[in-house]
Amino acid sequence: MIPHTLGIVGLGAIGGSVAWAAARAGIPRIIGYSKSRKDGVAAVRHGAVTELATDLPRALRGVEFLVIAVPPGATIEVMRATASQLKTKGVFCTDVASVKGPVMRAAETLGLQEVFAGSHPFAGSHRPGFGGAAPDRLSGAVIYVSPLRDGDRAAREVCDFWTRVVSAHPVQVSAEEHDALVAWTSHLPQAVSSALAVTLARHGARGMRLGTGAQSATRLAGGDVTMWTDVLLMNREAVIAGLASFDHVVSELTRALNAGDAEGVSRWLEQGAHWRRAVEP
């Protein structure tokens, strides 16, 4: 759907980008709400929202479609606070959290089947806040959409919103399939990047200058700490499985280095290089 009035809760990299894209798409009224005054002011200055709400109830006044763009834990809190109004007024709603299981279970408990479908745009930024937003950030991006049981209509409306308002490509997937997939493709890489950053912070030479490799490998570590704390904990079983596999692979390299096994080191490196070359766009 293309709403006349759109509500956005959270004006960080994704929420700000959704608002900005909606403004460019000609949505007449975009109400933004953010606990960060800095993000709210920036959104107004860039024309991403037409007005700022001072609290959550005001962010829902007259809206036909609501996007919840805050960390996963806060997403569930917002859903609980708005569920009654969403159902009573028939306001379609989606979120953008990168973990779907807990969000979808909360939505089902709240009885939001007729108005809610979960979303996860694959268009994040390591820059937190509205500074990571861009009007075309979601253009052409894949957005996973997870429907609730008996929530086909809501899922269709959410998919239509992503397609027509931000020019993205929605793909429907269950919450369980989604979380299993992103544990490997998003959550494990985040954990590994942060682990390298912590290692360098604790044990790296004082005053060292980072080479391009370290800069690239630790880029994800600069992301939103609150969001990633929620994500890693909420999808912890799948992430733990990924970390166990990662530990096993790193142990292979450690054993080869301890043994001075050049062939083993080369074989280990070649396997990674072969995989990376194969997946390069």
Coordinates of N, CA, C and O in Angstrom, one line a residue, residues 59-166:
A59 N 2.7 9.7 17.6 CA 3.3 9.1 16.4 C 2.3 8.3 15.6 O 2.5 8.0 14.5
L60 N 1.2 7.9 16.3 CA 0.2 7.0 15.7 C -1.0 7.8 15.2 O -1.9 7.2 14.6
R61 N -1.1 9.1 15.5 CA -2.3 9.8 15.1 C -2.5 9.9 13.6 O -1.7 10.6 12.9
G62 N -3.6 9.3 13.2 CA -3.9 9.4 11.8 C -3.1 8.5 10.9 O -3.3 8.6 9.6
V63 N -2.2 7.7 11.4 CA -1.3 6.9 10.4 C -2.1 5.7 9.9 O -3.0 5.2 10.5
E64 N -1.8 5.4 8.7 CA -2.3 4.2 8.0 C -1.3 3.1 7.9 O -1.7 1.9 7.7
F65 N -0.1 3.4 8.1 CA 1.0 2.4 8.1 C 2.1 2.8 9.0 O 2.5 4.0 9.1
L66 N 2.5 1.9 9.8 CA 3.5 2.2 10.9 C 4.8 1.3 10.7 O 4.6 0.1 10.5
V67 N 5.9 1.9 10.7 CA 7.2 1.2 10.6 C 7.9 1.3 12.0 O 8.2 2.4 12.4
I68 N 8.2 0.2 12.6 CA 8.9 0.2 13.9 C 10.4 -0.1 13.6 O 10.7 -1.2 13.2
A69 N 11.2 0.9 13.8 CA 12.6 0.8 13.4 C 13.6 1.1 14.6 O 14.4 2.0 14.6
V70 N 13.4 0.2 15.6 CA 14.3 0.4 16.8 C 14.8 -1.0 17.1 O 14.5 -2.0 16.4
P71 N 15.8 -1.2 18.0 CA 16.4 -2.5 18.3 C 15.3 -3.5 18.7 O 14.2 -3.1 19.1
P72 N 15.6 -4.8 18.5 CA 14.6 -5.8 18.7 C 13.8 -5.8 20.1 O 12.6 -6.0 20.1
G73 N 14.6 -5.6 21.1 CA 13.9 -5.5 22.4 C 12.9 -4.4 22.5 O 11.8 -4.5 23.0
A74 N 13.3 -3.2 22.1 CA 12.5 -2.0 22.0 C 11.3 -2.2 21.1 O 10.2 -1.7 21.3
T75 N 11.5 -3.0 20.0 CA 10.5 -3.3 19.0 C 9.3 -4.0 19.7 O 8.1 -3.6 19.5
I76 N 9.6 -5.0 20.5 CA 8.5 -5.7 21.2 C 7.8 -4.8 22.2 O 6.6 -4.9 22.3
E77 N 8.5 -3.9 22.8 CA 7.9 -2.9 23.7 C 7.0 -2.0 23.0 O 5.8 -1.7 23.5
V78 N 7.4 -1.5 21.8 CA 6.5 -0.6 21.0 C 5.3 -1.4 20.5 O 4.2 -0.9 20.5
M79 N 5.5 -2.7 20.1 CA 4.3 -3.5 19.7 C 3.3 -3.6 20.8 O 2.1 -3.5 20.6
R80 N 3.8 -3.9 22.0 CA 2.9 -4.0 23.1 C 2.1 -2.7 23.4 O 0.9 -2.7 23.7
A81 N 2.8 -1.6 23.3 CA 2.2 -0.3 23.6 C 1.2 0.1 22.5 O 0.3 0.9 22.8
T82 N 1.4 -0.4 21.3 CA 0.5 0.1 20.2 C -0.5 -0.9 19.7 O -1.3 -0.6 18.9
A83 N -0.4 -2.1 20.2 CA -1.2 -3.2 19.6 C -2.7 -2.9 19.6 O -3.4 -3.1 18.6
S84 N -3.2 -2.4 20.7 CA -4.7 -2.1 20.8 C -5.1 -1.1 19.7 O -6.1 -1.3 19.0
Q85 N -4.3 -0.1 19.5 CA -4.6 1.0 18.5 C -4.5 0.5 17.1 O -5.3 0.8 16.2
L86 N -3.4 -0.3 16.9 CA -3.2 -0.9 15.6 C -4.4 -1.8 15.1 O -4.9 -1.7 14.0
K87 N -4.9 -2.6 16.1 CA -6.0 -3.5 15.7 C -7.3 -2.7 15.6 O -8.1 -2.9 14.7
T88 N -7.6 -1.8 16.5 CA -8.8 -1.0 16.5 C -9.0 -0.2 15.2 O -10.0 -0.1 14.6
K89 N -7.9 0.5 14.8 CA -7.9 1.4 13.7 C -7.5 0.7 12.4 O -7.5 1.4 11.3
G90 N -7.1 -0.6 12.4 CA -6.7 -1.3 11.2 C -5.4 -0.7 10.6 O -5.3 -0.6 9.4
V91 N -4.5 -0.3 11.4 CA -3.2 0.2 10.9 C -2.2 -0.9 10.6 O -1.9 -1.7 11.5
F92 N -1.8 -1.0 9.3 CA -0.8 -2.0 9.0 C 0.5 -1.6 9.6 O 0.9 -0.4 9.7
C93 N 1.3 -2.6 9.9 CA 2.5 -2.3 10.7 C 3.6 -3.4 10.3 O 3.3 -4.5 10.1
T94 N 4.8 -2.9 10.4 CA 6.0 -3.9 10.2 C 7.1 -3.3 11.1 O 7.1 -2.2 11.6
D95 N 8.1 -4.2 11.3 CA 9.3 -3.8 12.0 C 10.5 -4.0 11.0 O 10.3 -4.4 9.9
V96 N 11.7 -3.7 11.5 CA 12.9 -3.9 10.7 C 14.0 -4.7 11.4 O 15.2 -4.7 11.0
A97 N 13.6 -5.4 12.5 CA 14.6 -6.1 13.4 C 15.3 -7.2 12.6 O 14.6 -7.9 11.8
S98 N 16.6 -7.4 12.8 CA 17.3 -8.5 12.1 C 17.2 -9.8 12.8 O 17.9 -10.8 12.4
V99 N 16.3 -9.9 13.8 CA 16.0 -11.3 14.3 C 14.5 -11.3 14.4 O 13.8 -10.3 14.8
K100 N 13.9 -12.4 13.9 CA 12.4 -12.4 13.7 C 11.7 -13.2 14.7 O 10.5 -13.0 15.0
G101 N 12.3 -14.3 15.2 CA 11.5 -15.3 16.0 C 10.8 -14.6 17.2 O 9.6 -14.7 17.4
P102 N 11.5 -13.9 18.1 CA 10.9 -13.3 19.3 C 9.9 -12.2 18.9 O 8.8 -12.1 19.6
V103 N 10.2 -11.5 17.8 CA 9.2 -10.4 17.4 C 7.9 -11.0 16.9 O 6.8 -10.6 17.3
M104 N 8.0 -12.1 16.1 CA 6.8 -12.7 15.6 C 6.0 -13.5 16.7 O 4.8 -13.5 16.6
R105 N 6.7 -14.0 17.6 CA 6.0 -14.7 18.7 C 5.2 -13.6 19.6 O 4.1 -13.8 20.0
A106 N 5.8 -12.4 19.8 CA 5.2 -11.4 20.5 C 3.9 -10.9 19.7 O 2.9 -10.6 20.2
A107 N 4.1 -10.7 18.4 CA 3.0 -10.3 17.5 C 1.8 -11.2 17.6 O 0.7 -10.8 17.6
E108 N 2.1 -12.5 17.6 CA 1.0 -13.5 17.6 C 0.3 -13.5 18.9 O -0.9 -13.6 19.0
T109 N 1.1 -13.4 20.0 CA 0.5 -13.3 21.4 C -0.4 -12.1 21.5 O -1.5 -12.1 22.1
L110 N 0.0 -11.0 20.8 CA -0.8 -9.7 20.9 C -2.0 -9.7 19.9 O -2.7 -8.8 19.9
G111 N -2.1 -10.8 19.1 CA -3.2 -10.9 18.2 C -3.2 -9.9 17.0 O -4.2 -9.4 16.6
L112 N -2.0 -9.7 16.5 CA -1.8 -8.8 15.4 C -1.8 -9.4 14.0 O -1.4 -8.8 13.0
Q113 N -2.4 -10.6 13.9 CA -2.4 -11.3 12.6 C -2.9 -10.5 11.4 O -2.5 -10.6 10.3
E114 N -3.9 -9.7 11.7 CA -4.6 -9.0 10.6 C -3.9 -7.7 10.1 O -4.2 -7.2 9.0
V115 N -2.9 -7.3 10.9 CA -2.3 -6.0 10.6 C -0.8 -6.0 10.5 O -0.1 -5.0 10.1
F116 N -0.1 -7.1 11.0 CA 1.3 -7.1 11.2 C 2.0 -8.2 10.4 O 1.5 -9.3 10.3
A117 N 3.1 -7.8 9.8 CA 4.1 -8.8 9.2 C 5.5 -8.3 9.5 O 5.7 -7.1 9.4
G118 N 6.4 -9.2 9.9 CA 7.7 -8.7 10.3 C 8.6 -8.5 9.0 O 8.4 -9.2 8.0
S119 N 9.6 -7.6 9.1 CA 10.5 -7.4 8.0 C 11.9 -7.3 8.5 O 12.2 -7.0 9.6
H120 N 12.8 -7.5 7.6 CA 14.3 -7.3 7.8 C 14.9 -6.9 6.5 O 15.2 -7.7 5.6
P121 N 15.2 -5.6 6.4 CA 15.9 -5.1 5.2 C 17.3 -5.4 5.2 O 18.0 -5.2 6.2
F122 N 17.8 -6.0 4.1 CA 19.3 -6.3 4.0 C 20.0 -5.0 3.4 O 20.4 -5.0 2.3
A123 N 20.0 -4.0 4.3 CA 20.5 -2.7 3.8 C 21.0 -1.9 5.0 O 20.9 -0.7 5.0
G124 N 21.6 -2.6 6.0 CA 22.0 -1.9 7.2 C 23.3 -1.1 7.0 O 23.9 -1.1 5.9
S125 N 23.6 -0.3 8.0 CA 24.8 0.5 8.0 C 25.6 0.4 9.3 O 24.9 0.2 10.4
H126 N 26.9 0.4 9.3 CA 27.6 0.3 10.5 C 27.6 1.7 11.2 O 28.0 1.8 12.4
R127 N 27.2 2.7 10.5 CA 27.1 4.0 11.1 C 25.7 4.2 11.8 O 24.7 4.1 11.2
P128 N 25.8 4.4 13.2 CA 24.5 4.4 13.9 C 23.8 5.8 13.7 O 24.4 6.8 13.3
G129 N 22.5 5.8 14.0 CA 21.8 7.0 13.9 C 21.4 7.5 12.5 O 21.7 6.8 11.5
F130 N 20.8 8.7 12.4 CA 20.4 9.2 11.1 C 21.6 9.4 10.2 O 21.4 9.5 9.0
G131 N 22.8 9.5 10.8 CA 24.0 9.7 10.0 C 24.2 8.5 9.0 O 24.9 8.7 8.0
G132 N 23.6 7.4 9.3 CA 23.7 6.2 8.5 C 22.6 6.1 7.5 O 22.6 5.1 6.7
A133 N 21.7 7.0 7.5 CA 20.5 7.0 6.6 C 20.8 7.6 5.2 O 21.7 8.4 5.1
A134 N 20.1 7.1 4.2 CA 20.2 7.7 2.9 C 18.9 7.4 2.2 O 18.2 6.4 2.4
P135 N 18.5 8.3 1.3 CA 17.2 8.2 0.6 C 17.1 6.9 -0.3 O 16.0 6.4 -0.5
D136 N 18.2 6.5 -0.7 CA 18.2 5.3 -1.6 C 18.8 4.1 -1.0 O 19.1 3.1 -1.7
R137 N 19.0 4.1 0.3 CA 19.6 2.9 1.0 C 18.9 1.6 0.7 O 19.5 0.5 0.6
L138 N 17.6 1.7 0.7 CA 16.8 0.4 0.5 C 16.4 0.2 -0.9 O 15.8 -0.9 -1.2
S139 N 16.7 1.1 -1.8 CA 16.4 0.9 -3.2 C 17.1 -0.3 -3.8 O 18.3 -0.4 -3.8
G140 N 16.3 -1.3 -4.3 CA 16.9 -2.5 -4.9 C 17.3 -3.5 -3.8 O 17.8 -4.6 -4.2
A141 N 17.2 -3.2 -2.5 CA 17.6 -4.1 -1.5 C 16.6 -5.3 -1.3 O 15.4 -5.1 -1.6
V142 N 17.1 -6.4 -0.9 CA 16.2 -7.5 -0.5 C 15.7 -7.3 0.9 O 16.4 -6.9 1.8
I143 N 14.4 -7.5 1.0 CA 13.8 -7.3 2.4 C 13.0 -8.6 2.7 O 12.0 -8.9 2.0
Y144 N 13.4 -9.3 3.7 CA 12.7 -10.5 4.1 C 11.5 -10.1 4.9 O 11.5 -9.2 5.7
V145 N 10.4 -10.7 4.5 CA 9.1 -10.4 5.1 C 8.6 -11.7 5.7 O 8.4 -12.7 5.0
S146 N 8.3 -11.7 7.0 CA 7.8 -12.9 7.7 C 6.3 -12.7 8.1 O 6.0 -11.9 8.9
P147 N 5.4 -13.5 7.5 CA 4.0 -13.4 7.8 C 3.7 -14.2 9.1 O 4.3 -15.1 9.5
L148 N 2.6 -13.7 9.8 CA 2.1 -14.5 10.9 C 1.1 -15.5 10.3 O 0.6 -15.4 9.2
R149 N 0.8 -16.5 11.1 CA -0.2 -17.5 10.7 C -1.5 -16.8 10.5 O -2.0 -16.0 11.4
D150 N -2.2 -17.0 9.4 CA -3.4 -16.3 9.0 C -3.2 -14.8 8.8 O -4.2 -14.0 8.9
G151 N -2.0 -14.5 8.5 CA -1.7 -13.1 8.3 C -1.3 -12.7 6.9 O -0.5 -11.8 6.6
D152 N -1.9 -13.5 5.9 CA -1.5 -13.3 4.5 C -1.8 -11.9 4.0 O -1.0 -11.3 3.2
R153 N -2.9 -11.3 4.4 CA -3.3 -10.0 3.9 C -2.3 -8.9 4.4 O -1.8 -8.1 3.6
A154 N -2.0 -9.0 5.6 CA -1.0 -8.1 6.2 C 0.4 -8.2 5.5 O 1.0 -7.2 5.2
A155 N 0.8 -9.4 5.2 CA 2.0 -9.7 4.5 C 2.0 -9.1 3.1 O 3.0 -8.5 2.7
R156 N 0.9 -9.2 2.4 CA 0.8 -8.6 1.1 C 0.9 -7.1 1.2 O 1.6 -6.5 0.3
E157 N 0.2 -6.5 2.1 CA 0.3 -5.0 2.2 C 1.7 -4.6 2.6 O 2.2 -3.5 2.1
V158 N 2.4 -5.3 3.5 CA 3.7 -4.9 3.8 C 4.7 -5.1 2.6 O 5.5 -4.2 2.4
C159 N 4.5 -6.2 1.9 CA 5.4 -6.4 0.7 C 5.1 -5.3 -0.3 O 6.1 -4.7 -0.9
D160 N 3.8 -4.9 -0.5 CA 3.5 -3.8 -1.4 C 4.1 -2.5 -1.0 O 4.6 -1.7 -1.9
F161 N 4.1 -2.2 0.3 CA 4.7 -1.0 0.8 C 6.2 -0.9 0.4 O 6.7 0.1 -0.1
W162 N 6.9 -2.0 0.7 CA 8.3 -2.0 0.4 C 8.6 -1.9 -1.1 O 9.6 -1.2 -1.5
T163 N 7.8 -2.5 -1.9 CA 8.0 -2.4 -3.3 C 7.7 -1.0 -3.9 O 8.5 -0.4 -4.6
R164 N 6.5 -0.5 -3.5 CA 6.0 0.7 -4.2 C 6.6 2.0 -3.5 O 6.7 3.0 -4.2
V165 N 6.9 2.0 -2.3 CA 7.4 3.2 -1.6 C 8.9 3.3 -1.6 O 9.5 4.4 -1.8
V166 N 9.6 2.2 -1.4 CA 11.1 2.3 -1.3 C 11.8 1.6 -2.4 O 13.1 1.5 -2.4

